[in-house]
PDB file of C-alpha atoms and ligand atoms in Angstrom:
ATOM      1  CA  MET A   1     136.515 -25.051 198.924  1.00 65.00           C
ATOM      2  CA  SER A   2     132.803 -24.025 199.530  1.00 74.00           C
ATOM      3  CA  SER A   3     130.415 -22.093 197.430  1.00 81.00           C
ATOM      4  CA  GLY A   4     127.258 -20.161 198.183  1.00 97.00           C
ATOM      5  CA  THR A   5     126.271 -16.821 199.507  1.00 98.00           C
ATOM      6  CA  VAL A   6     126.580 -15.971 203.379  1.00 98.00           C
ATOM      7  CA  LEU A   7     125.219 -13.120 205.280  1.00 99.00           C
ATOM      8  CA  VAL A   8     126.809 -12.579 208.671  1.00 99.00           C
ATOM      9  CA  THR A   9     125.475  -9.919 211.072  1.00 99.00           C
ATOM     10  CA  GLY A  10     127.356  -7.835 213.764  1.00 98.00           C
ATOM     11  CA  ALA A  11     130.578  -8.377 211.281  1.00 98.00           C
ATOM     12  CA  SER A  12     132.317  -5.036 212.296  1.00 98.00           C
ATOM     13  CA  SER A  13     133.983  -6.582 215.298  1.00 98.00           C
ATOM     14  CA  GLY A  14     134.965  -9.560 217.176  1.00 98.00           C
ATOM     15  CA  ILE A  15     133.345 -12.954 216.332  1.00 99.00           C
ATOM     16  CA  GLY A  16     131.290 -11.650 213.373  1.00 99.00           C
ATOM     17  CA  GLU A  17     134.348 -10.076 211.715  1.00 98.00           C
ATOM     18  CA  SER A  18     136.624 -13.082 212.255  1.00 98.00           C
ATOM     19  CA  THR A  19     133.639 -15.416 210.966  1.00 98.00           C
ATOM     20  CA  ALA A  20     133.296 -13.082 207.836  1.00 98.00           C
ATOM     21  CA  ARG A  21     137.035 -13.430 206.947  1.00 98.00           C
ATOM     22  CA  LEU A  22     137.012 -17.442 207.602  1.00 98.00           C
ATOM     23  CA  LEU A  23     133.893 -17.920 205.417  1.00 98.00           C
ATOM     24  CA  LYS A  24     135.642 -15.753 202.521  1.00 98.00           C
ATOM     25  CA  GLU A  25     138.619 -17.977 202.629  1.00 98.00           C
ATOM     26  CA  GLN A  26     136.696 -20.941 202.376  1.00 97.00           C
ATOM     27  CA  GLY A  27     135.255 -19.812 199.087  1.00 97.00           C
ATOM     28  CA  PHE A  28     131.820 -18.162 200.250  1.00 98.00           C
ATOM     29  CA  THR A  29     130.361 -15.058 198.672  1.00 98.00           C
ATOM     30  CA  VAL A  30     130.292 -12.991 201.980  1.00 98.00           C
ATOM     31  CA  TYR A  31     127.989 -10.274 202.912  1.00 98.00           C
ATOM     32  CA  ALA A  32     129.008  -8.611 206.096  1.00 98.00           C
ATOM     33  CA  ALA A  33     126.581  -6.470 207.901  1.00 98.00           C
ATOM     34  CA  ALA A  34     126.705  -4.128 210.862  1.00 98.00           C
ATOM     35  CA  PRO A  35     125.534  -0.594 211.902  1.00 98.00           C
ATOM     36  CA  ARG A  36     129.261   0.954 211.750  1.00 97.00           C
ATOM     37  CA  VAL A  37     129.889   0.339 207.901  1.00 98.00           C
ATOM     38  CA  ASP A  38     133.072   2.201 208.297  1.00 98.00           C
ATOM     39  CA  ARG A  39     134.589  -0.353 210.848  1.00 98.00           C
ATOM     40  CA  MET A  40     134.203  -2.949 207.852  1.00 98.00           C
ATOM     41  CA  LYS A  41     136.581  -1.305 205.388  1.00 98.00           C
ATOM     42  CA  ALA A  42     139.304  -4.021 206.210  1.00 98.00           C
ATOM     43  CA  LEU A  43     137.044  -6.528 205.373  1.00 98.00           C
ATOM     44  CA  GLU A  44     135.878  -4.805 202.244  1.00 98.00           C
ATOM     45  CA  ALA A  45     139.532  -4.826 201.199  1.00 97.00           C
ATOM     46  CA  HIS A  46     139.341  -8.639 201.607  1.00 96.00           C
ATOM     47  CA  GLY A  47     136.726  -9.068 199.016  1.00 98.00           C
ATOM     48  CA  ILE A  48     133.601  -9.109 201.454  1.00 98.00           C
ATOM     49  CA  HIS A  49     130.594  -7.231 200.337  1.00 98.00           C
ATOM     50  CA  VAL A  50     129.735  -4.863 203.205  1.00 98.00           C
ATOM     51  CA  LEU A  51     126.092  -3.720 204.077  1.00 98.00           C
ATOM     52  CA  PRO A  52     124.714  -1.176 206.788  1.00 98.00           C
ATOM     53  CA  LEU A  53     122.278  -3.161 209.093  1.00 98.00           C
ATOM     54  CA  ASP A  54     121.096  -1.914 212.585  1.00 98.00           C
ATOM     55  CA  LEU A  55     118.662  -4.987 213.810  1.00 98.00           C
ATOM     56  CA  THR A  56     116.166  -2.324 215.549  1.00 98.00           C
ATOM     57  CA  ASP A  57     115.474  -0.739 211.953  1.00 98.00           C
ATOM     58  CA  ASN A  58     112.946  -2.955 210.111  1.00 98.00           C
ATOM     59  CA  ALA A  59     113.646  -0.885 206.705  1.00 98.00           C
ATOM     60  CA  LEU A  60     117.342  -1.619 206.835  1.00 98.00           C
ATOM     61  CA  ILE A  61     116.555  -5.283 207.538  1.00 98.00           C
ATOM     62  CA  GLU A  62     114.680  -5.529 204.414  1.00 98.00           C
ATOM     63  CA  ALA A  63     117.161  -3.470 202.492  1.00 98.00           C
ATOM     64  CA  CYS A  64     119.716  -5.870 203.557  1.00 98.00           C
ATOM     65  CA  VAL A  65     117.897  -9.053 202.366  1.00 98.00           C
ATOM     66  CA  GLU A  66     116.793  -7.440 199.172  1.00 98.00           C
ATOM     67  CA  THR A  67     120.079  -6.120 198.059  1.00 98.00           C
ATOM     68  CA  ILE A  68     121.560  -9.658 198.431  1.00 98.00           C
ATOM     69  CA  LEU A  69     118.880 -11.062 196.695  1.00 98.00           C
ATOM     70  CA  ASP A  70     119.152  -8.788 193.790  1.00 98.00           C
ATOM     71  CA  ARG A  71     122.699  -9.347 193.528  1.00 98.00           C
ATOM     72  CA  GLU A  72     123.028 -13.180 194.196  1.00 98.00           C
ATOM     73  CA  GLY A  73     119.574 -14.444 193.660  1.00 97.00           C
ATOM     74  CA  ARG A  74     120.277 -16.654 196.849  1.00 97.00           C
ATOM     75  CA  ILE A  75     121.205 -17.013 200.522  1.00 98.00           C
ATOM     76  CA  ASP A  76     122.342 -20.272 201.624  1.00 98.00           C
ATOM     77  CA  VAL A  77     123.595 -19.232 204.903  1.00 98.00           C
ATOM     78  CA  LEU A  78     122.352 -16.579 207.550  1.00 99.00           C
ATOM     79  CA  VAL A  79     124.697 -16.294 210.675  1.00 99.00           C
ATOM     80  CA  ASN A  80     122.678 -14.412 213.234  1.00 99.00           C
ATOM     81  CA  ASN A  81     125.719 -13.162 215.124  1.00 99.00           C
ATOM     82  CA  ALA A  82     125.307  -9.715 216.180  1.00 98.00           C
ATOM     83  CA  GLY A  83     124.559  -9.015 219.883  1.00 98.00           C
ATOM     84  CA  TYR A  84     125.442  -6.897 222.985  1.00 98.00           C
ATOM     85  CA  PRO A  85     125.312  -7.059 226.608  1.00 98.00           C
ATOM     86  CA  ALA A  86     122.801  -5.005 228.376  1.00 98.00           C
ATOM     87  CA  TYR A  87     124.243  -5.356 231.974  1.00 98.00           C
ATOM     88  CA  GLY A  88     123.248  -3.991 235.131  1.00 98.00           C
ATOM     89  CA  ALA A  89     120.828  -5.370 238.623  1.00 98.00           C
ATOM     90  CA  VAL A  90     117.274  -5.913 237.187  1.00 98.00           C
ATOM     91  CA  GLU A  91     116.142  -2.995 239.388  1.00 98.00           C
ATOM     92  CA  ASP A  92     118.409  -0.572 237.795  1.00 98.00           C
ATOM     93  CA  VAL A  93     118.292  -1.299 234.164  1.00 98.00           C
ATOM     94  CA  PRO A  94     115.551   1.138 232.401  1.00 98.00           C
ATOM     95  CA  ILE A  95     112.958  -1.213 230.639  1.00 98.00           C
ATOM     96  CA  ALA A  96     113.674   0.686 227.447  1.00 98.00           C
ATOM     97  CA  ASP A  97     117.272  -0.690 227.698  1.00 98.00           C
ATOM     98  CA  ALA A  98     116.153  -4.176 228.489  1.00 98.00           C
ATOM     99  CA  ARG A  99     113.696  -3.927 225.450  1.00 98.00           C
ATOM    100  CA  HIS A 100     116.443  -2.778 223.075  1.00 98.00           C
ATOM    101  CA  GLU A 101     118.518  -5.814 224.285  1.00 98.00           C
ATOM    102  CA  PHE A 102     115.633  -7.848 223.223  1.00 98.00           C
ATOM    103  CA  GLU A 103     115.276  -5.840 219.723  1.00 98.00           C
ATOM    104  CA  VAL A 104     118.845  -6.406 218.915  1.00 98.00           C
ATOM    105  CA  ASP A 105     119.493  -9.969 220.208  1.00 98.00           C
ATOM    106  CA  VAL A 106     115.752 -11.579 219.792  1.00 98.00           C
ATOM    107  CA  PHE A 107     113.449  -9.735 217.382  1.00 98.00           C
ATOM    108  CA  GLY A 108     116.115  -8.270 214.947  1.00 99.00           C
ATOM    109  CA  PRO A 109     117.571 -11.546 213.963  1.00 99.00           C
ATOM    110  CA  ALA A 110     114.097 -13.010 213.905  1.00 99.00           C
ATOM    111  CA  ARG A 111     112.767 -10.702 211.584  1.00 98.00           C
ATOM    112  CA  LEU A 112     115.914 -11.061 209.300  1.00 99.00           C
ATOM    113  CA  THR A 113     115.168 -14.574 209.611  1.00 99.00           C
ATOM    114  CA  GLN A 114     111.559 -14.469 208.527  1.00 98.00           C
ATOM    115  CA  LEU A 115     112.838 -12.608 205.243  1.00 98.00           C
ATOM    116  CA  VAL A 116     115.511 -15.207 204.536  1.00 98.00           C
ATOM    117  CA  LEU A 117     113.285 -18.327 205.295  1.00 98.00           C
ATOM    118  CA  PRO A 118     111.219 -18.251 202.066  1.00 98.00           C
ATOM    119  CA  VAL A 119     114.231 -18.270 199.929  1.00 98.00           C
ATOM    120  CA  MET A 120     115.864 -21.246 201.484  1.00 98.00           C
ATOM    121  CA  ARG A 121     112.458 -23.169 201.797  1.00 98.00           C
ATOM    122  CA  ALA A 122     112.203 -22.537 198.070  1.00 98.00           C
ATOM    123  CA  ALA A 123     115.569 -23.942 197.343  1.00 97.00           C
ATOM    124  CA  ARG A 124     114.988 -26.631 199.762  1.00 98.00           C
ATOM    125  CA  SER A 125     118.378 -25.891 201.467  1.00 98.00           C
ATOM    126  CA  GLY A 126     120.072 -23.660 203.717  1.00 98.00           C
ATOM    127  CA  THR A 127     121.406 -23.069 206.945  1.00 98.00           C
ATOM    128  CA  ILE A 128     120.542 -20.584 209.804  1.00 98.00           C
ATOM    129  CA  ILE A 129     123.068 -20.606 212.416  1.00 99.00           C
ATOM    130  CA  ASN A 130     122.396 -18.641 215.485  1.00 99.00           C
ATOM    131  CA  ILE A 131     125.114 -17.370 218.058  1.00 98.00           C
ATOM    132  CA  THR A 132     123.473 -17.454 221.305  1.00 98.00           C
ATOM    133  CA  SER A 133     126.074 -17.849 224.436  1.00 98.00           C
ATOM    134  CA  VAL A 134     126.637 -20.520 227.260  1.00 98.00           C
ATOM    135  CA  GLY A 135     124.725 -17.664 229.019  1.00 98.00           C
ATOM    136  CA  GLY A 136     121.513 -18.991 227.066  1.00 98.00           C
ATOM    137  CA  LYS A 137     121.502 -21.878 229.347  1.00 98.00           C
ATOM    138  CA  PHE A 138     122.791 -20.536 233.037  1.00 96.00           C
ATOM    139  CA  HIS A 139     122.738 -17.324 234.782  1.00 96.00           C
ATOM    140  CA  THR A 140     125.078 -14.885 236.351  1.00 97.00           C
ATOM    141  CA  PRO A 141     124.057 -11.668 238.542  1.00 97.00           C
ATOM    142  CA  PHE A 142     123.725  -8.385 236.885  1.00 98.00           C
ATOM    143  CA  ALA A 143     123.268 -10.038 233.270  1.00 98.00           C
ATOM    144  CA  ALA A 144     119.393 -11.010 233.754  1.00 98.00           C
ATOM    145  CA  TRP A 145     118.230  -8.987 230.432  1.00 98.00           C
ATOM    146  CA  TYR A 146     121.137 -10.661 228.381  1.00 98.00           C
ATOM    147  CA  HIS A 147     120.465 -14.141 229.891  1.00 98.00           C
ATOM    148  CA  ALA A 148     116.606 -13.569 229.181  1.00 98.00           C
ATOM    149  CA  ALA A 149     117.280 -12.599 225.625  1.00 99.00           C
ATOM    150  CA  LYS A 150     119.723 -15.261 224.931  1.00 98.00           C
ATOM    151  CA  HIS A 151     117.502 -17.955 226.705  1.00 98.00           C
ATOM    152  CA  ALA A 152     114.764 -16.667 224.401  1.00 99.00           C
ATOM    153  CA  PHE A 153     117.009 -17.247 221.235  1.00 99.00           C
ATOM    154  CA  GLU A 154     117.778 -20.419 222.196  1.00 98.00           C
ATOM    155  CA  GLY A 155     114.277 -21.882 222.530  1.00 98.00           C
ATOM    156  CA  TRP A 156     113.208 -19.901 219.261  1.00 99.00           C
ATOM    157  CA  SER A 157     115.885 -21.582 217.560  1.00 99.00           C
ATOM    158  CA  ASP A 158     114.892 -25.082 218.944  1.00 98.00           C
ATOM    159  CA  ALA A 159     111.319 -24.524 217.896  1.00 99.00           C
ATOM    160  CA  LEU A 160     112.617 -23.439 214.111  1.00 99.00           C
ATOM    161  CA  ARG A 161     114.863 -26.137 213.659  1.00 98.00           C
ATOM    162  CA  VAL A 162     111.639 -28.484 214.186  1.00 98.00           C
ATOM    163  CA  GLU A 163     109.728 -26.294 211.803  1.00 98.00           C
ATOM    164  CA  MET A 164     112.383 -26.164 209.006  1.00 98.00           C
ATOM    165  CA  ALA A 165     113.442 -29.658 208.860  1.00 98.00           C
ATOM    166  CA  PRO A 166     110.560 -30.655 206.541  1.00 98.00           C
ATOM    167  CA  PHE A 167     111.829 -28.064 204.200  1.00 98.00           C
ATOM    168  CA  GLY A 168     115.572 -29.108 204.258  1.00 98.00           C
ATOM    169  CA  VAL A 169     116.644 -26.040 206.268  1.00 98.00           C
ATOM    170  CA  ASP A 170     119.103 -26.554 209.002  1.00 98.00           C
ATOM    171  CA  VAL A 171     119.173 -24.339 212.054  1.00 98.00           C
ATOM    172  CA  VAL A 172     122.003 -24.531 214.139  1.00 99.00           C
ATOM    173  CA  ILE A 173     123.004 -22.906 217.746  1.00 99.00           C
ATOM    174  CA  ILE A 174     126.436 -22.135 218.502  1.00 99.00           C
ATOM    175  CA  GLU A 175     126.965 -21.351 222.184  1.00 98.00           C
ATOM    176  CA  PRO A 176     130.298 -19.617 222.836  1.00 98.00           C
ATOM    177  CA  GLY A 177     132.030 -19.215 226.235  1.00 98.00           C
ATOM    178  CA  GLY A 178     134.496 -16.380 227.023  1.00 98.00           C
ATOM    179  CA  ILE A 179     135.861 -14.817 223.608  1.00 98.00           C
ATOM    180  CA  ARG A 180     138.296 -12.084 223.800  1.00 98.00           C
ATOM    181  CA  THR A 181     136.518  -9.360 221.759  1.00 98.00           C
ATOM    182  CA  PRO A 182     135.409  -5.606 222.405  1.00 98.00           C
ATOM    183  CA  PHE A 183     131.949  -7.470 224.144  1.00 98.00           C
ATOM    184  CA  GLY A 184     134.142  -7.006 227.393  1.00 98.00           C
ATOM    185  CA  ASP A 185     134.327  -3.329 227.256  1.00 98.00           C
ATOM    186  CA  THR A 186     130.513  -2.890 226.430  1.00 98.00           C
ATOM    187  CA  LEU A 187     129.646  -5.340 229.380  1.00 98.00           C
ATOM    188  CA  VAL A 188     131.700  -3.273 231.872  1.00 98.00           C
ATOM    189  CA  GLU A 189     130.624   0.186 230.616  1.00 98.00           C
ATOM    190  CA  ASN A 190     126.908  -0.821 230.657  1.00 98.00           C
ATOM    191  CA  LEU A 191     126.953  -2.369 234.001  1.00 98.00           C
ATOM    192  CA  ARG A 192     128.920   0.696 235.510  1.00 98.00           C
ATOM    193  CA  LYS A 193     126.286   2.552 233.792  1.00 98.00           C
ATOM    194  CA  ALA A 194     123.330   1.041 235.135  1.00 98.00           C
ATOM    195  CA  SER A 195     124.495   0.078 238.652  1.00 98.00           C
ATOM    196  CA  GLY A 196     128.083   1.434 239.369  1.00 98.00           C
ATOM    197  CA  SER A 197     126.434   3.879 242.164  1.00 98.00           C
ATOM    198  CA  GLY A 198     123.489   2.897 244.271  1.00 97.00           C
ATOM    199  CA  PRO A 199     122.245  -0.217 246.352  1.00 98.00           C
ATOM    200  CA  TYR A 200     123.853  -3.015 244.284  1.00 98.00           C
ATOM    201  CA  ALA A 201     127.272  -0.637 243.559  1.00 98.00           C
ATOM    202  CA  ALA A 202     129.716  -2.653 245.565  1.00 97.00           C
ATOM    203  CA  ALA A 203     129.002  -6.080 244.015  1.00 96.00           C
ATOM    204  CA  ALA A 204     128.451  -4.614 240.491  1.00 97.00           C
ATOM    205  CA  ASN A 205     131.859  -2.594 240.573  1.00 98.00           C
ATOM    206  CA  LYS A 206     133.673  -5.908 241.632  1.00 96.00           C
ATOM    207  CA  THR A 207     132.108  -7.823 238.786  1.00 97.00           C
ATOM    208  CA  ALA A 208     132.730  -4.877 236.504  1.00 98.00           C
ATOM    209  CA  ASP A 209     136.471  -4.927 237.743  1.00 97.00           C
ATOM    210  CA  GLY A 210     136.903  -8.888 237.471  1.00 96.00           C
ATOM    211  CA  THR A 211     135.244  -8.838 233.855  1.00 97.00           C
ATOM    212  CA  ALA A 212     137.690  -5.976 232.639  1.00 98.00           C
ATOM    213  CA  LYS A 213     140.540  -7.930 234.092  1.00 97.00           C
ATOM    214  CA  LEU A 214     139.128 -11.310 232.497  1.00 97.00           C
ATOM    215  CA  PHE A 215     138.842  -9.594 228.916  1.00 97.00           C
ATOM    216  CA  ALA A 216     142.281  -7.699 229.273  1.00 97.00           C
ATOM    217  CA  GLY A 217     144.104 -11.180 229.860  1.00 96.00           C
ATOM    218  CA  LYS A 218     145.209 -14.042 227.828  1.00 96.00           C
ATOM    219  CA  ARG A 219     142.623 -16.943 229.188  1.00 97.00           C
ATOM    220  CA  LEU A 220     139.584 -16.037 227.021  1.00 98.00           C
ATOM    221  CA  SER A 221     139.496 -17.823 223.587  1.00 98.00           C
ATOM    222  CA  ASP A 222     140.156 -15.984 220.386  1.00 98.00           C
ATOM    223  CA  PRO A 223     137.106 -15.166 218.208  1.00 98.00           C
ATOM    224  CA  SER A 224     138.453 -17.584 215.421  1.00 98.00           C
ATOM    225  CA  VAL A 225     137.589 -20.437 217.382  1.00 98.00           C
ATOM    226  CA  VAL A 226     133.965 -19.805 216.985  1.00 99.00           C
ATOM    227  CA  ALA A 227     134.600 -18.784 213.355  1.00 99.00           C
ATOM    228  CA  LYS A 228     135.890 -22.200 212.880  1.00 98.00           C
ATOM    229  CA  THR A 229     132.898 -23.760 214.368  1.00 98.00           C
ATOM    230  CA  VAL A 230     130.568 -21.578 212.297  1.00 98.00           C
ATOM    231  CA  VAL A 231     132.535 -22.872 209.194  1.00 98.00           C
ATOM    232  CA  LYS A 232     132.157 -26.846 210.441  1.00 98.00           C
ATOM    233  CA  ALA A 233     128.304 -26.029 211.094  1.00 98.00           C
ATOM    234  CA  ALA A 234     128.079 -24.252 207.439  1.00 98.00           C
ATOM    235  CA  THR A 235     129.707 -26.767 205.205  1.00 97.00           C
ATOM    236  CA  ALA A 236     128.552 -30.074 207.155  1.00 97.00           C
ATOM    237  CA  ALA A 237     126.106 -32.266 205.378  1.00 95.00           C
ATOM    238  CA  ARG A 238     124.358 -32.830 208.537  1.00 96.00           C
ATOM    239  CA  PRO A 239     125.393 -30.196 211.001  1.00 98.00           C
ATOM    240  CA  ARG A 240     125.030 -30.871 214.839  1.00 98.00           C
ATOM    241  CA  THR A 241     122.021 -28.840 216.610  1.00 98.00           C
ATOM    242  CA  ARG A 242     124.231 -26.984 218.875  1.00 98.00           C
ATOM    243  CA  TYR A 243     127.899 -26.550 219.217  1.00 98.00           C
ATOM    244  CA  ALA A 244     129.547 -25.222 222.652  1.00 98.00           C
ATOM    245  CA  THR A 245     132.757 -23.511 221.831  1.00 98.00           C
ATOM    246  CA  GLY A 246     135.567 -21.198 223.654  1.00 98.00           C
ATOM    247  CA  TYR A 247     136.848 -20.474 227.244  1.00 98.00           C
ATOM    248  CA  GLN A 248     134.885 -22.588 229.922  1.00 97.00           C
ATOM    249  CA  ALA A 249     131.917 -23.396 227.456  1.00 98.00           C
ATOM    250  CA  LYS A 250     131.668 -27.089 228.048  1.00 98.00           C
ATOM    251  CA  PRO A 251     132.340 -27.190 231.591  1.00 97.00           C
ATOM    252  CA  ALA A 252     129.910 -24.345 232.567  1.00 97.00           C
ATOM    253  CA  LEU A 253     127.208 -26.071 230.535  1.00 98.00           C
ATOM    254  CA  PHE A 254     127.788 -29.320 232.233  1.00 98.00           C
ATOM    255  CA  LEU A 255     127.811 -27.732 235.820  1.00 97.00           C
ATOM    256  CA  ARG A 256     124.557 -26.097 235.097  1.00 97.00           C
ATOM    257  CA  LYS A 257     122.803 -29.194 233.795  1.00 97.00           C
ATOM    258  CA  PHE A 258     123.912 -31.509 236.579  1.00 98.00           C
ATOM    259  CA  LEU A 259     124.013 -28.921 239.807  1.00 98.00           C
ATOM    260  CA  PRO A 260     120.898 -28.303 241.425  1.00 98.00           C
ATOM    261  CA  ASP A 261     119.879 -24.546 241.164  1.00 97.00           C
ATOM    262  CA  ARG A 262     121.065 -23.514 244.866  1.00 98.00           C
ATOM    263  CA  ALA A 263     124.528 -25.351 244.353  1.00 97.00           C
ATOM    264  CA  PHE A 264     125.075 -23.462 240.836  1.00 97.00           C
ATOM    265  CA  ASP A 265     123.599 -20.319 242.743  1.00 96.00           C
ATOM    266  CA  ARG A 266     126.448 -20.791 245.245  1.00 96.00           C
ATOM    267  CA  LEU A 267     129.150 -21.687 242.632  1.00 95.00           C
ATOM    268  CA  ILE A 268     128.115 -18.643 240.708  1.00 93.00           C
ATOM    269  CA  GLU A 269     128.461 -16.556 243.877  1.00 91.00           C
ATOM    270  CA  SER A 270     131.671 -17.624 244.934  1.00 90.00           C
ATOM    271  CA  MET A 271     132.969 -16.728 241.281  1.00 84.00           C
ATOM    272  CA  THR A 272     131.598 -13.365 241.407  1.00 76.00           C
ATOM    273  CA  SER A 273     132.027 -12.205 245.045  1.00 71.00           C
TER     274      SER A 273
HETATM  275  N1  NAP B   1     132.618 -12.275 223.562  1.00 90.01           N
HETATM  276  C1  NAP B   1     132.073 -13.072 224.254  1.00 90.01           C
HETATM  277  O1  NAP B   1     132.743 -13.395 225.232  1.00 90.01           O
HETATM  278  C2  NAP B   1     130.771 -13.861 223.897  1.00 90.01           C
HETATM  279  C3  NAP B   1     130.405 -15.092 224.589  1.00 90.01           C
HETATM  280  C4  NAP B   1     129.064 -15.430 224.462  1.00 90.01           C
HETATM  281  C5  NAP B   1     128.312 -15.113 223.408  1.00 90.01           C
HETATM  282  N2  NAP B   1     128.834 -14.048 222.494  1.00 90.01           N
HETATM  283  C6  NAP B   1     127.925 -13.390 221.632  1.00 90.01           C
HETATM  284  O2  NAP B   1     128.589 -13.436 220.275  1.00 90.01           O
HETATM  285  C7  NAP B   1     128.133 -12.116 219.312  1.00 90.01           C
HETATM  286  C8  NAP B   1     128.928 -11.472 218.951  1.00 90.01           C
HETATM  287  O3  NAP B   1     129.664 -10.779 220.080  1.00 90.01           O
HETATM  288  P1  NAP B   1     131.118 -10.238 220.168  1.00 90.01           P
HETATM  289  O4  NAP B   1     131.810 -10.826 221.176  1.00 90.01           O
HETATM  290  O5  NAP B   1     131.821 -10.348 218.828  1.00 90.01           O
HETATM  291  O6  NAP B   1     131.009  -8.889 220.300  1.00 90.01           O
HETATM  292  P2  NAP B   1     131.459  -7.464 219.691  1.00 90.01           P
HETATM  293  O7  NAP B   1     132.915  -7.667 219.329  1.00 90.01           O
HETATM  294  O8  NAP B   1     131.003  -6.266 220.702  1.00 90.01           O
HETATM  295  O9  NAP B   1     130.676  -7.490 218.103  1.00 90.01           O
HETATM  296  C9  NAP B   1     129.278  -7.045 218.361  1.00 90.01           C
HETATM  297  C10 NAP B   1     128.795  -6.995 217.087  1.00 90.01           C
HETATM  298  O10 NAP B   1     127.175  -6.661 217.197  1.00 90.01           O
HETATM  299  C11 NAP B   1     126.943  -5.379 216.505  1.00 90.01           C
HETATM  300  N3  NAP B   1     125.737  -4.875 216.954  1.00 90.01           N
HETATM  301  C12 NAP B   1     125.310  -3.950 218.093  1.00 90.01           C
HETATM  302  N4  NAP B   1     124.129  -3.581 218.099  1.00 90.01           N
HETATM  303  C13 NAP B   1     123.667  -3.793 217.069  1.00 90.01           C
HETATM  304  C14 NAP B   1     122.448  -3.479 216.378  1.00 90.01           C
HETATM  305  N5  NAP B   1     121.415  -2.711 216.967  1.00 90.01           N
HETATM  306  N6  NAP B   1     122.352  -3.908 215.355  1.00 90.01           N
HETATM  307  C15 NAP B   1     123.036  -4.876 214.519  1.00 90.01           C
HETATM  308  N7  NAP B   1     124.363  -5.023 214.709  1.00 90.01           N
HETATM  309  C16 NAP B   1     124.675  -4.692 216.020  1.00 90.01           C
HETATM  310  C17 NAP B   1     128.089  -4.572 216.338  1.00 90.01           C
HETATM  311  O11 NAP B   1     128.113  -3.598 215.324  1.00 90.01           O
HETATM  312  P3  NAP B   1     128.792  -2.123 215.751  1.00 90.01           P
HETATM  313  O12 NAP B   1     129.986  -2.135 216.274  1.00 90.01           O
HETATM  314  O13 NAP B   1     128.875  -1.750 213.915  1.00 90.01           O
HETATM  315  O14 NAP B   1     127.592  -1.494 216.312  1.00 90.01           O
HETATM  316  C18 NAP B   1     129.199  -5.593 216.512  1.00 90.01           C
HETATM  317  O15 NAP B   1     129.317  -6.101 215.087  1.00 90.01           O
HETATM  318  C19 NAP B   1     126.846 -11.748 220.332  1.00 90.01           C
HETATM  319  O16 NAP B   1     125.691 -12.326 219.810  1.00 90.01           O
HETATM  320  C20 NAP B   1     127.333 -11.969 221.906  1.00 90.01           C
HETATM  321  O17 NAP B   1     126.303 -11.998 222.610  1.00 90.01           O
HETATM  322  C21 NAP B   1     129.912 -13.629 223.017  1.00 90.01           C
END
């Protein structure tokens, strides 16, 4: 059994919900946070504390950390999991929507991390676990803003890892592949809204159809696969710097690393057209 206090963001659904449950089963005191608190009733019944947290709202971010520190006096593990796909052709996605993607997937978790770091630094221990994506290493069409945010979060996390090493605080990146969660519905909805009509419609709708089929099928991994990886990272004496996990994560990263750009582009085109 493990002890310590953990905060998991985006815990009302998918990977975050599964992670909160597994961490609780491992013995952690778990705080689950998300905008839709009503969706976390089952977690509450499981002995998990729930808090409202919209990562675009600085006051809620500060209140979330303050509440946990008032009650527990410590935060040992922060799991920056919340995120969503702002899909659509670059030309079609309004810049306000692109900024929102960065607020939720980069600046919100960055602000939350800033508030947690002094506590971990003083304790000379702690683990920040950032859920990025294999999409933080490669690219697909109609996902430029999502890839941009996840690439940014990867680079930010790498730099933070080096900054925090002298203070005994670990920073871990987890790069999920395809995971069966409501993320697929959000992706398809956002893609159709942005590019379902207009110059990119044919290819965008084909991508939306293919994605909907993939997420409805059985090939994608269960969110518990990522939850187990989070527990591994949170309980390791010396966690790895990054873990790739879930459907096609490792082959996708391997191909991106070793194929030249145009060969990788052709591979992606053949898979999406
Ligand atoms: N599923 C995949 O294939 C996959 C692959 C690679 C990486 N990922 C990453 O894994 C993470 C979790 O995704 P998931 O698949 O579990 O998706 P999900 O089931 O759609 O869950 C997304 C979570 O993020 C929360 N969220 C959305 N907007 C937010 C905001 N403004 N502030 C705070 N929280 C917000 C949602 O809360 P509400 O529902 O309460 O709004 C929800 O709890 C994301 O970072 C995603 O990019 C997923």
